[in-house]
C-alpha positions as a Markdown table, in Angstrom:
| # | Residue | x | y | z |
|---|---|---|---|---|
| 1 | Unk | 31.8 | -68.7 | 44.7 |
| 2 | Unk | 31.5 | -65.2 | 43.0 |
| 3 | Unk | 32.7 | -64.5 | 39.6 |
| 4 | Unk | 36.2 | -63.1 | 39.0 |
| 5 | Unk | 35.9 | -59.4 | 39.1 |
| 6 | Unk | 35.7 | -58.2 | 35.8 |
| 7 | Unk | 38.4 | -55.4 | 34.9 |
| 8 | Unk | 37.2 | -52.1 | 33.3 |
| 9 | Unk | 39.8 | -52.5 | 29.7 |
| 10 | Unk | 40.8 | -55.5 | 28.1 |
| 11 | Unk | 44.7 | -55.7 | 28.8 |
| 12 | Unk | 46.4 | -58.3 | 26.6 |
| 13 | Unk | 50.1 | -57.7 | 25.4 |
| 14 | Unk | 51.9 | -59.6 | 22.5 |
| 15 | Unk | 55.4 | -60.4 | 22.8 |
| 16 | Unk | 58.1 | -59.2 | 21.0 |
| 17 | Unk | 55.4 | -57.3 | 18.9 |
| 18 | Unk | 55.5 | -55.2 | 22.4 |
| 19 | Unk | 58.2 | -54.3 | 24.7 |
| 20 | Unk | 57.8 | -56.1 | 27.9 |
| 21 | Unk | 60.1 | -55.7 | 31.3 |
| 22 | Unk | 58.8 | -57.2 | 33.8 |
| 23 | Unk | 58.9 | -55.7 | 37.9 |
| 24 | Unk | 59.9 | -57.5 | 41.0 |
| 25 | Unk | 56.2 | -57.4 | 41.7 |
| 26 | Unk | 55.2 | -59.5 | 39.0 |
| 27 | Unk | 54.1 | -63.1 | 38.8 |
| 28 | Unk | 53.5 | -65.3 | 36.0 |
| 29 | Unk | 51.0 | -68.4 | 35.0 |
| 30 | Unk | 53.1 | -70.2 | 32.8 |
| 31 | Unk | 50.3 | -72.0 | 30.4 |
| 32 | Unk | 51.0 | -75.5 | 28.6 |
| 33 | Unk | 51.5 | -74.2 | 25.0 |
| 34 | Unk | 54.0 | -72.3 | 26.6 |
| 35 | Unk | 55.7 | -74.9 | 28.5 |
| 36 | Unk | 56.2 | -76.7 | 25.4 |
| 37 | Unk | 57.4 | -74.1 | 23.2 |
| 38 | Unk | 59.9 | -73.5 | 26.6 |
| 39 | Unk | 61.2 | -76.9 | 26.5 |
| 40 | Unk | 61.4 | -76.9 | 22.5 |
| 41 | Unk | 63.2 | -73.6 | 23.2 |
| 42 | Unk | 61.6 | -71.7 | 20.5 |
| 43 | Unk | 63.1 | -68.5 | 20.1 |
| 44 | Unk | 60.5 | -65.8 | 21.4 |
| 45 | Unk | 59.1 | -68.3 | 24.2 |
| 46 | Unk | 62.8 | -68.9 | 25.0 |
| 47 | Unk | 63.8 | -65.2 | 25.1 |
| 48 | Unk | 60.6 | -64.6 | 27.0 |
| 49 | Unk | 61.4 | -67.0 | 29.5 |
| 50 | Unk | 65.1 | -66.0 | 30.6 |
| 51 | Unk | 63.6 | -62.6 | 31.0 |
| 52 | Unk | 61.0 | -64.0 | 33.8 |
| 53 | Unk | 64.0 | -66.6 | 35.6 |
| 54 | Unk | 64.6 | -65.1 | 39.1 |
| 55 | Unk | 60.7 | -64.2 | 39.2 |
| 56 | Unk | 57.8 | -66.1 | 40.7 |
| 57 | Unk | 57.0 | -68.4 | 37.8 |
| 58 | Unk | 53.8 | -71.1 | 38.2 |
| 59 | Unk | 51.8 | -73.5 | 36.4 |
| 60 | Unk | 49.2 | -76.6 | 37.5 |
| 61 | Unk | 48.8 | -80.3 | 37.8 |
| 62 | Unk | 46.6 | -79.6 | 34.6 |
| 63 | Unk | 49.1 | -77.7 | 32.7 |
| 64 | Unk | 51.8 | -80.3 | 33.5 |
| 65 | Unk | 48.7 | -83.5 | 32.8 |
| 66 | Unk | 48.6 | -81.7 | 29.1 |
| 67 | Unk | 52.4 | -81.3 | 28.5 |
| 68 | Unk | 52.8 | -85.0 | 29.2 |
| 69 | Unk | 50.5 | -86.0 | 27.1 |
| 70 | Unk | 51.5 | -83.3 | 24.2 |
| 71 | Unk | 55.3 | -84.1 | 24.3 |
| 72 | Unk | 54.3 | -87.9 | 24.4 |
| 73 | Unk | 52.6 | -87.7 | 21.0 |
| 74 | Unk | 55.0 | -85.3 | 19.6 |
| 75 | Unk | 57.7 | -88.0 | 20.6 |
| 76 | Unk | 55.8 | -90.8 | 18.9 |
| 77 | Unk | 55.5 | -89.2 | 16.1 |
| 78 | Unk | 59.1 | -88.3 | 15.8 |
| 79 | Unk | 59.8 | -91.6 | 15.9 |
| 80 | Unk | 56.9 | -92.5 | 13.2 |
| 81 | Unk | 58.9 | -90.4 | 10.5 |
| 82 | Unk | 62.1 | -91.4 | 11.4 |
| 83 | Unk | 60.4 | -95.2 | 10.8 |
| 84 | Unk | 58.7 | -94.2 | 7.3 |
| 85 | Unk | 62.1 | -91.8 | 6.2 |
| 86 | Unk | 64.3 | -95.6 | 7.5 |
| 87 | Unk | 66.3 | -93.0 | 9.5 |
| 88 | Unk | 66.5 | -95.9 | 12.0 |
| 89 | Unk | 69.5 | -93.9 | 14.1 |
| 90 | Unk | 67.2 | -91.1 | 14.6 |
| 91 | Unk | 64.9 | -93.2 | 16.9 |
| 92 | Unk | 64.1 | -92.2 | 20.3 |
| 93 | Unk | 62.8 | -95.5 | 21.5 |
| 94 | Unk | 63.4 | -98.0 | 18.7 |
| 95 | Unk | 61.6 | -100.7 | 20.3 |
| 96 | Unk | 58.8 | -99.2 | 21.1 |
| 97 | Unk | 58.6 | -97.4 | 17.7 |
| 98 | Unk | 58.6 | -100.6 | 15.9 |
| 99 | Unk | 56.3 | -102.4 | 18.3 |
| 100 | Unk | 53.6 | -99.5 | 17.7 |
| 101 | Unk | 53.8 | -99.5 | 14.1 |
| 102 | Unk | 53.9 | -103.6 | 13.7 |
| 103 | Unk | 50.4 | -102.7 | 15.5 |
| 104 | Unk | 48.9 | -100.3 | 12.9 |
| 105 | Unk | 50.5 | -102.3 | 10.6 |
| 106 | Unk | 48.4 | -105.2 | 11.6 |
| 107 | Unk | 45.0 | -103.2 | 11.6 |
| 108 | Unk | 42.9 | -103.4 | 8.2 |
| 109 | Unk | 42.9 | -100.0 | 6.5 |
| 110 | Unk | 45.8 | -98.3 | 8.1 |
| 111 | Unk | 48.6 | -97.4 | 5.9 |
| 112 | Unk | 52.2 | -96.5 | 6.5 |
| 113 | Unk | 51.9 | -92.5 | 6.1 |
| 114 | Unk | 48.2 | -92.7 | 7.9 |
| 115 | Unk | 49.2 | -95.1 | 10.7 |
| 116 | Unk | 50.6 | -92.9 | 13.6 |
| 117 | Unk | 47.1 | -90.7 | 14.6 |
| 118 | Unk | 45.4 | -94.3 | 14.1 |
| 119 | Unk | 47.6 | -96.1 | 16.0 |
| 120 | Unk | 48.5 | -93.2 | 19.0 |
| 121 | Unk | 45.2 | -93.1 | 19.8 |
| 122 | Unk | 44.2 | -96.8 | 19.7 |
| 123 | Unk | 47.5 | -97.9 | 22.2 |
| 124 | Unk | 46.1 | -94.4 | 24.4 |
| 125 | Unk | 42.8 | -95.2 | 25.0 |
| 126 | Unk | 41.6 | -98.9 | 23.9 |
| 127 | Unk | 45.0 | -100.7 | 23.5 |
| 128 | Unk | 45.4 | -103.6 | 26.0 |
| 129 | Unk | 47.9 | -103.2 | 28.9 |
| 130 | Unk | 50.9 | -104.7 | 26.7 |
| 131 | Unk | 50.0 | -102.4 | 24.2 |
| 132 | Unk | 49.9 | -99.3 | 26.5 |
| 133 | Unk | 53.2 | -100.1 | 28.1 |
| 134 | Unk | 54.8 | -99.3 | 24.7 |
| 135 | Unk | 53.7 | -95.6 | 25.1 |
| 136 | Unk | 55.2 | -95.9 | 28.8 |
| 137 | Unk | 59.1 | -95.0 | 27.3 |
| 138 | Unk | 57.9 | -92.2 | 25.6 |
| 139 | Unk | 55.9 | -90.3 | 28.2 |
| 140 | Unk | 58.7 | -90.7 | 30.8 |
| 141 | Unk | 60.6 | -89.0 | 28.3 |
| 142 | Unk | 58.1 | -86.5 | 28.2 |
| 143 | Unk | 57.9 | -86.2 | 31.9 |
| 144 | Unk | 61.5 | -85.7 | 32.3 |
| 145 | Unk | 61.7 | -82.8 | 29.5 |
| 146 | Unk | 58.7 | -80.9 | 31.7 |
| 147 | Unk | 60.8 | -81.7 | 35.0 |
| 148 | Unk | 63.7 | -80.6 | 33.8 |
| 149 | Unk | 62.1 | -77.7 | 32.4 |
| 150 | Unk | 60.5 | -76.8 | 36.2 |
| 151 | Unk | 63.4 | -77.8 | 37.6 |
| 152 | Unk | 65.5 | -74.8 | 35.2 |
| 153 | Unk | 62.7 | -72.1 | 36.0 |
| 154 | Unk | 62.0 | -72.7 | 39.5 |
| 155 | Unk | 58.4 | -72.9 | 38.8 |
| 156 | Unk | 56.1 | -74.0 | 41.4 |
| 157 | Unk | 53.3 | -76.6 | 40.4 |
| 158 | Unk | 49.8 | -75.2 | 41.8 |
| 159 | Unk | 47.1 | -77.8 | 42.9 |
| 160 | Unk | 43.3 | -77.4 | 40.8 |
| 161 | Unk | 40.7 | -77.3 | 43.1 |
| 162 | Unk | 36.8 | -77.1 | 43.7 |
| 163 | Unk | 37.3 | -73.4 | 43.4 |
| 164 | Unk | 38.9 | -73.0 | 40.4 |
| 165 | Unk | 36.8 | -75.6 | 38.9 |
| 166 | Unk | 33.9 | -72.8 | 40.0 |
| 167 | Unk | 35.6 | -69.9 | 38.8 |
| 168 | Unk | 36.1 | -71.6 | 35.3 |
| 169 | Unk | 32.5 | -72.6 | 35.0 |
| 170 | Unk | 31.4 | -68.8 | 35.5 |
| 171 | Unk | 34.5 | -67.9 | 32.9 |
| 172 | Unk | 32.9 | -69.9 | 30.2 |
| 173 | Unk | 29.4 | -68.6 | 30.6 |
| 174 | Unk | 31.4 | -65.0 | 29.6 |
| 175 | Unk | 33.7 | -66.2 | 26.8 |
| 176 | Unk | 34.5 | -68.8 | 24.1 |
| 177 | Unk | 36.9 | -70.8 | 26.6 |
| 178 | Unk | 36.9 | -74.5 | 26.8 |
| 179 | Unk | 37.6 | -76.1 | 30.3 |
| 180 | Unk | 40.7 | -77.1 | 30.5 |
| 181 | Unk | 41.8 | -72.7 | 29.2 |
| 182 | Unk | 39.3 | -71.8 | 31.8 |
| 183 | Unk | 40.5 | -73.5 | 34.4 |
| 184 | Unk | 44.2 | -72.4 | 33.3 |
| 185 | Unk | 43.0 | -68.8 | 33.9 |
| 186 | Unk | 40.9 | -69.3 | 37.0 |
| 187 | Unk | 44.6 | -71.1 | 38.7 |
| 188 | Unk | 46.4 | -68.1 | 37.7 |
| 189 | Unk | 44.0 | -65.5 | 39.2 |
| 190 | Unk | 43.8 | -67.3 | 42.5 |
| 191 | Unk | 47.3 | -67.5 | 42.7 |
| 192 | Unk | 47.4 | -63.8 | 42.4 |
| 193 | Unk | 49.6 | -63.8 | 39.5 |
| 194 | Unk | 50.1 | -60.6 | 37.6 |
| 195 | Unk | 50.5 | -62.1 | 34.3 |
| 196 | Unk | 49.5 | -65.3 | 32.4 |
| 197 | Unk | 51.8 | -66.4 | 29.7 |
| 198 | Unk | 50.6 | -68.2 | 26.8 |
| 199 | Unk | 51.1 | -68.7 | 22.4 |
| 200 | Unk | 47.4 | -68.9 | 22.5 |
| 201 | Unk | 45.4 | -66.2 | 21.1 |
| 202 | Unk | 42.2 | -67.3 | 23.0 |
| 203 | Unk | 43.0 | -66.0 | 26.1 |
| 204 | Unk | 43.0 | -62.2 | 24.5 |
| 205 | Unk | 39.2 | -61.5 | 24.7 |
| 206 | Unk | 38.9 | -63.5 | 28.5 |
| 207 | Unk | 41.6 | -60.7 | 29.5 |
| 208 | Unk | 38.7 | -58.3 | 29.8 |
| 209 | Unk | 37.5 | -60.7 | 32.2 |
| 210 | Unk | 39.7 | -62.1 | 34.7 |
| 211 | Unk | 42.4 | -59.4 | 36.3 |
| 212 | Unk | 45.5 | -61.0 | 35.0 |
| 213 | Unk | 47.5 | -59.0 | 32.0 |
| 214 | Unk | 47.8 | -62.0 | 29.0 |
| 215 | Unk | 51.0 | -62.0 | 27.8 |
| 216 | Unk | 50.9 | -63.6 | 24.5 |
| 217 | Unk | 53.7 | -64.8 | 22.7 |
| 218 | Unk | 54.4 | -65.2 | 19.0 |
């Protein structure tokens, strides 16, 4: 596959710093950072995003992959502090909660403020099935938020393919990206979008790169 054409000036635009109205011509790669900060509804990502409703929105199986597993810790460890603060009513998944702490609790040399990174990661990627299953309430929380938040924008979920997998290799021979950014990128520009929307400031110096206007949002 050839490289992505590389564009003559570097066109990155921050948001609100810059004013921003977007055309009926324009399409936008929605990235993960901002498809949390969407469903958390922070302000400028928020504003942003009820600008861009009524316009071809998209993001990918990877972007959605890394929102699951993003909100999914973010949701443990809501309930982690609502377990060390006894703010029992403020539990999300009570069960679960308890069952996951009774677990770092049982491991020599965690401690209660120490246990949650421990103990996420542990039930993730070497707990045994039983163990697993008490992560399984909070990521189908998580999926439903990042449904419900494609569901509200209308966005279309793109498939990652060999060629994009291509076009991100030759992306991170040019720039500081890492794979999973680069392969965000090369989606968008096959897609043809005009825009890619992210609250990551990597993206600024791949701009000059890849012929899709960063929008980056505070």
């Amino acid at each position: 596959m050839e490289r992505l054409p590389v564009k003559s000036a570097m066109t990155c635009l921050r948001y609100p710093d810059q004013r921003f109205h977007p055309t009926p011509s324009d399409s936008f790669f929605l990235d993960t950072s901002f498809v949390i900060a969407g469903i958390g509804k922070r302000p400028h990502c928020y504003s942003l995003l009820k600008k861009l409703l009524g316009r071809p929105l998209y993001l990918s199986e990877l972007v959605r992959a890394e929102a699951v597993h993003v909100l999914t810790r973010t949701f443990v460890g809501h309930d982690f502090r609502a377990l060390f603060l006894e703010r029992q009513g403020d539990l999300l998944k009570p069960e679960a909660a308890r069952s996951l702490r009774n677990l770092g609790l049982g491991r020599k040399g965690y401690s209660e403020r120490l246990i949650f990174e421990a103990v996420y990661v542990e039930a993730l990627k070497q707990g045994t099935s039983a163990e697993k299953a008490w992560l399984v309430p909070y990521q189908d929380l998580a999926t439903a938020a990042i449904q419900g938040f494609i569901d509200g924008s209308d966005a279309e979920t793109l498939a990652v393919g060999s060629e994009d997998r291509l076009a991100a290799h030759s992306l991170m021979r040019e720039v500081a990206l890492d794979s999973y950014d680069a392969l965000h990128l090369a989606v968008a520009h096959r897609a043809g979008c005009t825009h890619f929307v992210t609250r990551d400031k990597d993206f600024a110096e791949a701009s000059g790169l890849c012929p899709v206007t960063v929008l980056q949002v505070a």
